[in-house]
Coordinates of C-alpha atoms (C1' of nucleotides) in Angstrom, one line a residue:
Chain K
M1 CA 10.1 2.2 1.9
M2 CA 8.1 2.0 -1.2
I3 CA 11.1 2.2 -3.1
L4 CA 11.1 -1.8 -2.7
G5 CA 7.5 -1.9 -4.2
L6 CA 8.7 -0.1 -7.4
V7 CA 11.7 -2.2 -7.9
R8 CA 9.4 -5.0 -7.7
W9 CA 7.1 -4.1 -10.7
M10 CA 9.9 -2.7 -12.8
Q11 CA 12.5 -5.1 -12.2
P12 CA 15.3 -5.1 -13.3
V13 CA 16.0 -1.5 -12.9
H14 CA 18.7 0.8 -12.1
G15 CA 18.5 3.7 -9.8
Y16 CA 17.9 6.4 -12.2
D17 CA 14.8 4.6 -13.7
V18 CA 13.3 4.4 -10.3
R19 CA 14.1 8.1 -9.9
R20 CA 12.2 9.0 -13.5
E21 CA 9.3 7.1 -12.4
L22 CA 9.0 8.8 -9.0
L23 CA 9.1 12.1 -10.6
S24 CA 6.8 11.4 -13.2
W25 CA 4.3 10.4 -10.6
S26 CA 5.5 13.7 -8.8
A27 CA 5.7 11.3 -5.8
D28 CA 7.9 13.3 -4.1
K29 CA 4.8 15.3 -3.1
W30 CA 2.8 12.8 -1.7
A31 CA 4.8 10.1 -0.8
N32 CA 8.0 11.0 1.1
V33 CA 10.8 10.1 -1.4
Q34 CA 13.1 12.7 -2.7
P35 CA 15.5 11.9 -5.7
G36 CA 18.6 12.3 -3.4
S37 CA 17.2 9.4 -1.0
I38 CA 16.9 6.6 -3.7
Y39 CA 20.3 5.5 -4.2
H40 CA 20.8 5.4 -0.3
A41 CA 17.6 3.3 -0.2
L42 CA 18.8 1.0 -2.8
R43 CA 22.2 0.3 -1.2
K44 CA 20.7 -0.1 2.1
L45 CA 18.0 -2.4 1.0
T46 CA 20.7 -4.4 -0.8
E47 CA 22.8 -5.0 2.1
E48 CA 19.5 -6.2 4.2
G49 CA 19.3 -8.6 1.5
L50 CA 16.0 -7.5 0.0
L51 CA 17.4 -6.6 -3.3
R52 CA 20.1 -8.2 -5.4
T53 CA 22.3 -6.4 -7.9
V54 CA 22.1 -7.9 -11.5
A55 CA 24.9 -6.2 -13.3
T56 CA 26.9 -3.0 -13.3
E57 CA 27.3 -1.8 -17.1
Q58 CA 29.1 1.2 -18.0
V59 CA 27.5 3.0 -21.2
G60 CA 30.2 5.4 -22.1
G61 CA 32.3 7.5 -19.9
R62 CA 29.0 7.9 -17.6
P63 CA 28.6 6.7 -14.1
A64 CA 28.3 3.1 -13.9
R65 CA 24.7 2.0 -13.4
T66 CA 23.9 -0.9 -11.3
T67 CA 20.9 -2.9 -11.9
Y68 CA 18.8 -4.2 -9.2
E69 CA 15.9 -6.8 -8.8
I70 CA 14.0 -8.1 -5.7
T71 CA 15.1 -11.4 -4.0
E72 CA 12.7 -13.7 -2.5
K73 CA 13.1 -12.2 1.0
G74 CA 12.4 -8.9 -0.3
Q75 CA 9.2 -10.0 -1.8
E76 CA 7.9 -11.2 1.5
E77 CA 9.4 -7.8 3.5
F78 CA 7.2 -6.0 0.8
E79 CA 4.0 -8.0 1.3
S80 CA 3.9 -7.6 4.8
L81 CA 4.8 -3.7 4.6
L82 CA 2.2 -3.3 2.0
R83 CA -0.3 -5.2 4.1
G84 CA 0.5 -3.0 7.2
L85 CA -0.2 0.0 5.3
W86 CA -3.4 -1.3 3.9
W87 CA -4.6 -2.8 7.1
Q88 CA -3.7 -0.4 9.6
L89 CA -4.4 3.4 10.0
N90 CA -1.6 5.8 10.4
E91 CA -2.7 9.1 9.9
P92 CA 0.0 11.3 8.5
A93 CA 1.2 14.4 10.3
D94 CA -0.5 17.6 9.2
P95 CA 1.7 21.0 9.4
F96 CA -1.4 22.8 9.2
A97 CA -2.9 21.1 12.3
A98 CA 0.1 22.2 14.1
A99 CA -0.1 25.8 12.8
F100 CA -4.0 25.8 13.7
S101 CA -3.2 25.1 17.3
F102 CA -1.7 28.5 17.4
L103 CA -4.9 30.1 16.3
P104 CA -5.1 32.7 19.4
A105 CA -1.5 34.2 18.2
L106 CA -3.1 35.5 15.1
P107 CA -5.6 38.5 15.2
R108 CA -9.3 37.3 14.6
D109 CA -9.8 38.9 11.1
E110 CA -6.6 37.7 9.7
A111 CA -7.4 34.0 11.0
A112 CA -10.7 34.2 9.2
A113 CA -9.2 35.4 6.1
A114 CA -6.7 32.9 5.8
L115 CA -9.1 30.1 6.4
R116 CA -11.2 31.6 3.6
N117 CA -8.2 31.7 1.5
R118 CA -7.3 28.0 2.3
A119 CA -11.0 27.0 1.2
N120 CA -10.2 28.5 -2.0
L121 CA -6.9 27.0 -2.3
L122 CA -8.4 23.6 -1.8
R123 CA -11.4 24.1 -4.0
A124 CA -8.9 25.1 -6.8
G125 CA -6.8 22.0 -6.4
M126 CA -10.2 20.0 -6.5
A127 CA -11.0 21.9 -9.6
W128 CA -7.8 21.0 -11.2
M129 CA -8.1 17.4 -10.2
R130 CA -11.5 17.0 -11.8
T131 CA -10.7 18.6 -15.2
S132 CA -7.7 16.0 -15.2
L133 CA -9.9 13.3 -14.4
E134 CA -11.9 14.2 -17.6
S135 CA -8.7 14.4 -19.5
D136 CA -8.1 11.8 -22.3
W137 CA -4.5 11.5 -21.2
L138 CA -5.3 10.3 -17.8
R139 CA -8.4 8.3 -18.8
D140 CA -6.1 6.5 -21.6
T141 CA -2.5 5.8 -20.0
K142 CA -3.1 5.6 -16.4
P143 CA -4.6 2.9 -14.4
V144 CA -8.1 3.8 -13.2
H145 CA -7.2 3.4 -9.3
V146 CA -5.0 6.6 -10.0
G147 CA -8.5 8.5 -10.6
W148 CA -9.7 6.8 -7.7
M149 CA -6.8 8.5 -5.7
F150 CA -7.9 11.7 -7.0
E151 CA -11.3 11.1 -5.8
L152 CA -10.1 10.6 -2.3
W153 CA -8.1 13.8 -2.5
T154 CA -11.1 15.7 -3.7
G155 CA -13.2 14.5 -0.9
R156 CA -10.7 15.2 1.6
A157 CA -10.6 18.6 0.1
E158 CA -14.4 19.3 -0.1
A159 CA -14.8 18.3 3.7
E160 CA -11.7 20.5 4.4
A161 CA -12.9 23.6 2.7
A162 CA -16.7 23.2 4.2
W163 CA -14.7 23.2 7.7
C164 CA -12.6 26.2 6.8
D165 CA -15.5 28.3 6.0
R166 CA -17.5 27.2 9.1
I167 CA -14.5 27.8 11.6
A168 CA -13.9 31.5 9.8
E169 CA -17.6 32.2 10.4
R170 CA -17.3 31.0 14.0
I171 CA -14.3 33.3 14.5
D172 CA -15.8 36.2 12.8
S173 CA -18.9 35.9 15.2
G174 CA -16.3 36.5 18.1
V175 CA -16.8 33.4 20.2
S176 CA -14.2 33.3 23.0
Y177 CA -11.1 31.3 22.6
L178 CA -11.2 30.0 26.4
P179 CA -12.6 27.0 27.6
A180 CA -16.2 26.9 28.3
G181 CA -16.1 26.4 32.1
L182 CA -13.9 29.8 32.8
E183 CA -14.7 32.4 30.7
R184 CA -12.6 34.8 32.3
A185 CA -10.9 33.0 34.9
E186 CA -7.2 32.8 36.0
G187 CA -4.5 31.2 34.5
W188 CA -5.0 32.5 30.8
S189 CA -3.9 36.0 31.1
G190 CA -1.3 36.7 29.0
W191 CA -2.2 33.7 26.7
E192 CA -4.0 35.6 23.9
Q193 CA -1.2 37.7 23.0
R194 CA -1.3 38.1 19.4
L195 CA 0.9 39.5 16.5
P196 CA 0.3 42.5 14.8
R197 CA -1.6 42.3 11.7
H198 CA 0.6 41.9 8.9
P199 CA 0.1 44.5 6.3
S200 CA 1.2 42.7 2.7
Q201 CA -1.2 39.9 3.3
S202 CA -4.1 41.2 1.8
E203 CA -4.1 38.8 -1.3
Chain F
M1 CA 10.1 24.1 13.8
M2 CA 7.0 24.7 15.9
I3 CA 8.9 24.2 18.7
L4 CA 9.5 28.0 18.5
G5 CA 5.9 28.8 18.9
L6 CA 5.8 26.4 22.0
V7 CA 8.6 28.3 23.7
R8 CA 7.1 31.7 22.8
W9 CA 3.6 30.9 24.9
M10 CA 5.6 29.2 27.6
Q11 CA 8.8 31.2 28.2
P12 CA 10.6 31.1 29.8
V13 CA 10.8 27.1 29.7
H14 CA 13.6 24.3 29.7
G15 CA 13.5 21.6 27.3
Y16 CA 11.7 19.2 29.5
D17 CA 8.6 21.5 30.1
V18 CA 8.6 21.7 26.1
R19 CA 8.9 17.9 25.8
R20 CA 6.0 17.5 28.5
E21 CA 3.7 19.7 26.8
L22 CA 4.2 18.3 23.4
L23 CA 3.6 14.8 24.7
S24 CA 0.6 16.0 26.6
W25 CA -0.9 17.2 23.2
S26 CA 0.3 13.9 22.0
A27 CA 1.9 16.1 19.5
D28 CA 4.3 13.4 18.2
K29 CA 1.3 11.9 16.5
W30 CA 0.1 14.8 14.5
A31 CA 2.8 17.2 14.4
N32 CA 6.3 15.7 13.5
V33 CA 8.1 16.0 16.7
Q34 CA 9.5 13.5 18.7
P35 CA 10.7 14.0 22.1
G36 CA 14.5 13.1 21.0
S37 CA 14.6 16.1 18.7
I38 CA 13.6 18.8 21.0
Y39 CA 17.0 19.5 22.4
H40 CA 18.7 19.5 19.3
A41 CA 16.0 22.1 18.2
L42 CA 16.4 24.3 21.3
R43 CA 20.3 24.4 20.7
K44 CA 20.1 25.1 17.0
L45 CA 17.5 28.0 17.4
T46 CA 19.7 29.3 20.0
E47 CA 22.7 29.5 17.8
E48 CA 20.6 31.0 14.9
G49 CA 19.7 33.6 17.3
L50 CA 15.9 33.1 17.4
L51 CA 16.1 31.8 21.4
R52 CA 18.3 33.0 24.2
T53 CA 19.1 31.1 27.4
V54 CA 18.1 32.7 30.3
A55 CA 19.6 30.7 33.2
T56 CA 21.1 27.4 33.8
E57 CA 20.1 26.1 37.4
Q58 CA 20.9 22.9 39.0
V59 CA 18.6 21.4 41.2
G60 CA 20.3 18.2 42.9
G61 CA 22.9 16.2 41.4
R62 CA 20.5 16.0 38.2
P63 CA 21.4 17.3 34.7
A64 CA 21.8 20.8 34.8
R65 CA 18.5 22.6 33.0
T66 CA 18.7 25.4 30.7
T67 CA 15.9 27.8 30.6
Y68 CA 15.3 29.6 27.2
E69 CA 13.1 32.5 26.0
I70 CA 12.4 33.6 22.6
T71 CA 14.2 36.8 21.1
E72 CA 13.0 39.6 18.8
K73 CA 14.2 37.9 16.0
G74 CA 12.7 34.7 17.0
Q75 CA 9.2 36.5 17.5
E76 CA 9.7 37.8 13.6
E77 CA 10.9 34.2 12.6
F78 CA 7.7 32.7 14.4
E79 CA 5.4 35.2 12.8
S80 CA 6.5 34.4 9.3
L81 CA 6.7 30.9 9.8
L82 CA 3.0 30.5 11.1
R83 CA 1.8 32.8 8.4
G84 CA 3.4 30.5 5.7
L85 CA 1.5 27.7 7.2
W86 CA -1.7 29.5 7.6
W87 CA -1.8 30.9 4.2
Q88 CA -0.3 28.5 2.1
L89 CA -1.4 25.0 1.2
N90 CA 1.1 22.0 1.8
E91 CA -0.6 18.7 2.0
P92 CA 1.2 16.2 4.2
A93 CA 2.5 13.1 2.6
D94 CA 0.1 10.5 2.8
P95 CA 1.4 6.7 3.4
F96 CA -1.7 5.2 2.7
A97 CA -1.8 7.0 -0.7
A98 CA 1.4 5.2 -1.5
A99 CA 0.4 2.0 -0.5
F100 CA -3.0 2.6 -2.7
S101 CA -0.8 3.2 -5.7
F102 CA 0.0 -0.7 -5.5
L103 CA -3.5 -1.6 -5.6
P104 CA -3.1 -4.1 -8.2
A105 CA -0.4 -6.1 -6.1
L106 CA -3.4 -7.4 -3.9
P107 CA -6.1 -9.7 -4.6
R108 CA -9.2 -8.2 -5.1
D109 CA -11.1 -9.6 -2.4
E110 CA -8.1 -8.7 0.1
A111 CA -8.0 -5.1 -1.2
A112 CA -11.9 -4.4 -0.8
A113 CA -11.7 -6.2 2.7
A114 CA -9.0 -3.9 3.6
L115 CA -10.7 -0.8 2.7
R116 CA -14.0 -1.8 4.4
N117 CA -11.7 -2.3 7.5
R118 CA -10.2 1.2 7.3
A119 CA -13.7 2.4 6.9
N120 CA -14.5 1.0 10.2
L121 CA -11.3 1.9 11.9
L122 CA -11.9 5.5 10.6
R123 CA -15.5 5.3 12.2
A124 CA -14.1 4.1 15.2
G125 CA -11.6 7.2 15.6
M126 CA -14.5 9.4 14.8
A127 CA -16.6 8.1 17.4
W128 CA -14.1 8.4 19.9
M129 CA -13.4 11.8 18.9
R130 CA -17.1 12.7 19.3
T131 CA -17.1 11.3 22.7
S132 CA -14.1 13.4 23.7
L133 CA -16.1 16.4 22.4
E134 CA -18.6 15.8 24.8
S135 CA -16.8 14.9 27.8
D136 CA -16.4 17.8 30.5
W137 CA -12.7 17.6 30.5
L138 CA -12.2 18.8 27.2
R139 CA -14.8 21.3 27.4
D140 CA -13.7 22.8 30.6
T141 CA -9.9 22.7 30.4
K142 CA -9.1 23.0 26.8
P143 CA -9.6 26.0 24.4
V144 CA -12.4 25.6 22.1
H145 CA -10.3 25.4 19.1
V146 CA -9.1 22.2 20.2
G147 CA -12.4 20.9 19.4
W148 CA -12.6 22.7 16.3
M149 CA -9.6 20.6 15.3
F150 CA -11.3 17.6 16.2
E151 CA -14.1 18.6 14.0
L152 CA -11.6 18.9 11.1
W153 CA -10.6 15.5 11.8
T154 CA -13.7 13.7 11.9
G155 CA -14.9 15.7 8.6
R156 CA -11.9 14.3 6.8
A157 CA -12.0 10.7 8.0
E158 CA -15.8 10.9 7.0
A159 CA -15.2 11.7 3.5
E160 CA -12.3 9.0 3.7
A161 CA -14.7 6.4 5.1
A162 CA -17.2 6.9 2.5
W163 CA -14.6 6.7 -0.3
C164 CA -13.2 3.5 1.2
D165 CA -16.8 1.9 0.9
R166 CA -17.3 3.2 -2.5
I167 CA -14.1 1.8 -3.8
A168 CA -14.6 -1.4 -2.1
E169 CA -17.8 -1.7 -4.0
R170 CA -16.0 -1.1 -7.3
I171 CA -13.3 -3.6 -6.5
D172 CA -16.0 -6.4 -5.9
S173 CA -17.8 -5.2 -9.2
G174 CA -14.6 -6.5 -11.1
V175 CA -13.7 -3.3 -13.1
S176 CA -10.3 -3.8 -14.7
Y177 CA -7.7 -1.7 -13.4
L178 CA -6.6 -0.8 -16.6
P179 CA -6.6 2.4 -18.6
A180 CA -10.1 2.8 -20.1
G181 CA -8.3 3.1 -23.8
L182 CA -6.5 -0.4 -24.0
E183 CA -8.6 -3.1 -22.4
R184 CA -6.3 -5.8 -23.1
A185 CA -3.7 -4.2 -24.9
E186 CA 0.3 -4.5 -25.1
G187 CA 2.5 -3.4 -22.3
W188 CA 0.6 -4.0 -19.3
S189 CA 1.2 -8.0 -19.2
G190 CA 2.9 -9.1 -16.3
W191 CA 1.7 -6.2 -14.4
E192 CA -1.2 -7.6 -12.6
Q193 CA 1.0 -10.2 -10.8
R194 CA -0.6 -10.4 -7.5
L195 CA 0.6 -11.7 -4.0
P196 CA -1.0 -14.9 -2.5
R197 CA -4.0 -14.3 -0.2
H198 CA -2.5 -14.0 3.5
P199 CA -4.4 -16.3 5.5
S200 CA -4.2 -14.6 8.9
Q201 CA -5.8 -11.6 7.8
S202 CA -9.4 -12.5 8.5
E203 CA -10.2 -10.3 11.3
Chain G
dC1 C1' 32.0 23.1 -37.0
dG2 C1' 31.9 25.1 -32.5
dC3 C1' 29.0 26.0 -28.8
dG4 C1' 25.9 25.9 -25.3
dC5 C1' 22.2 23.3 -23.2
dC6 C1' 20.2 19.1 -21.7
dT7 C1' 19.9 14.5 -20.4
dT8 C1' 22.0 10.6 -17.9
dA9 C1' 23.7 8.5 -13.5
dG10 C1' 24.9 9.0 -9.5
dT11 C1' 27.9 11.0 -5.4
dC12 C1' 28.5 13.6 -1.3
dA13 C1' 28.6 16.3 2.6
dA14 C1' 25.7 18.9 5.7
dC15 C1' 21.9 18.6 8.2
dT16 C1' 17.9 16.4 11.1
dT17 C1' 15.7 12.8 13.3
dT18 C1' 15.2 9.2 16.4
dG19 C1' 15.5 5.8 19.7
dC20 C1' 17.5 4.4 23.6
dC21 C1' 20.5 5.5 27.5
dT22 C1' 22.3 7.8 31.9
dA23 C1' 21.9 9.3 36.6
dA24 C1' 20.1 11.2 40.4
dT25 C1' 16.3 12.3 43.1
dA26 C1' 11.4 11.5 44.8
dC27 C1' 7.7 8.7 46.3
dG28 C1' 4.8 4.9 47.6
dC29 C1' 4.6 0.8 50.0
dT30 C1' 5.4 -3.1 53.3
Chain W
dA1 C1' 13.9 1.9 57.1
dG2 C1' 14.5 -0.5 52.7
dC3 C1' 13.3 -1.3 48.3
dG4 C1' 11.5 -1.1 43.7
dT5 C1' 9.6 2.2 40.3
dA6 C1' 8.7 6.9 38.6
dT7 C1' 10.2 11.1 37.1
dT8 C1' 13.4 14.6 35.8
dA9 C1' 16.7 16.4 32.4
dG10 C1' 19.1 15.9 28.9
dG11 C1' 23.2 13.1 25.9
dC12 C1' 24.6 10.7 22.1
dA13 C1' 25.9 7.8 18.3
dA14 C1' 23.2 5.9 14.3
dA15 C1' 20.3 6.2 10.8
dG16 C1' 17.8 8.9 7.4
dT17 C1' 17.1 12.8 4.3
dT18 C1' 18.2 16.6 1.3
dG19 C1' 19.8 19.7 -2.2
dA20 C1' 23.5 21.0 -4.8
dC21 C1' 27.3 19.1 -7.3
dT22 C1' 30.0 16.4 -11.2
dA23 C1' 31.1 14.9 -15.4
dA24 C1' 30.7 12.8 -19.9
dG25 C1' 28.3 12.3 -23.9
dG26 C1' 24.3 13.6 -27.2
dC27 C1' 21.6 17.0 -29.8
dG28 C1' 20.0 21.2 -32.0
dC29 C1' 21.4 25.3 -34.5
dG30 C1' 23.2 29.2 -36.5

DNA sequence: CGCGCCTTAGTCAACTTTGCCTAATACGCT
DNA sequence: AGCGTATTAGGCAAAGTTGACTAAGGCGCG
């Protein structure tokens, strides 16, 4: 619920403003806030007493827009929420990790190829971020910590790309997936069942 | 919906088995699957024709347990889902990134301290993973790619910890958060409003 | 002027997710 | 044997999330 934080520094705002700001940050990507959830969140926060409605003006025959601002209680809640996120470590759920745990379900050559492809995608993303870091637009209109966030993302991506290449190498080398103790022991028989190579995945 | 994948390699299974397996991987942490959603997912997948119920036995006076297995269609769906996750890049939403974008709302010294604390937490997590990598339990009972996943996580954590220290340094150095173009120009006036330092955050 | 398209605000129903609950049986302990 | 706790299996209502939809006004343009 970082909607609260946005209202805090844009107040007084109405829902549509928040939505535009979020989309301009493309925050639907890296935060988990889709435009549809904004209004629900605003109403929810209001009835919890963290926000308060300031006015409800009607401009033309358009839908009436209600303007919100933060309450004292909302301030406190925001502080504690923000501090929680800064001081505690809560790693996000990574869908690729879930997929990777099914590694034995893919043919070895496809897995290696996909990992190398992933490394390329990551490096492409890094290159894109580096060029925007040098663009005037970002330097002149965005606070510097936006660039710092890009640095974090490129750093992580670099580490991950290196890992992809390393793992792809290992898979190509033909090492067994089985635990070290039991090279061909019992219990893992039907496990390495794999899918047929998919023909159209050449890219 | 990686429930499907689990059913695929554990079949035939009933819901509770899936749940235990997920919890034993502590997959509620790094995948987005809480125990409560399993049964709903199983029913949903069944009515989509991706799973089929095999039997519904009753052991004692306990709730009847229904056993599922995957259908042909489910196989195909799983393949395409899995391939999508392997070949495409979809970075997960990171709650810390959201919090970091509110950097100017924290006093400088607290922000720097929190970042250094975060670096420590990350390094502690890395140390823990490294010791489990060397433990016999993991080496002897888990497939090797579980260890590979740990390597990915430690790699990312290392990159992030280094970033935290670097940024903490910059914040301490007192650089301005404002865009490079307009050191004290218009429009950013009330922006750097900050919270009071929280006393109990000494740790 | 007429017409199509975009922007503005916000609603809505469908779909998911979630934590908590039930209820019976097994198990360990004194 | 008696009793408290853990395990087994799954249900459920509340809460959250989502993308698609509405509907009016403005704007460009031939």
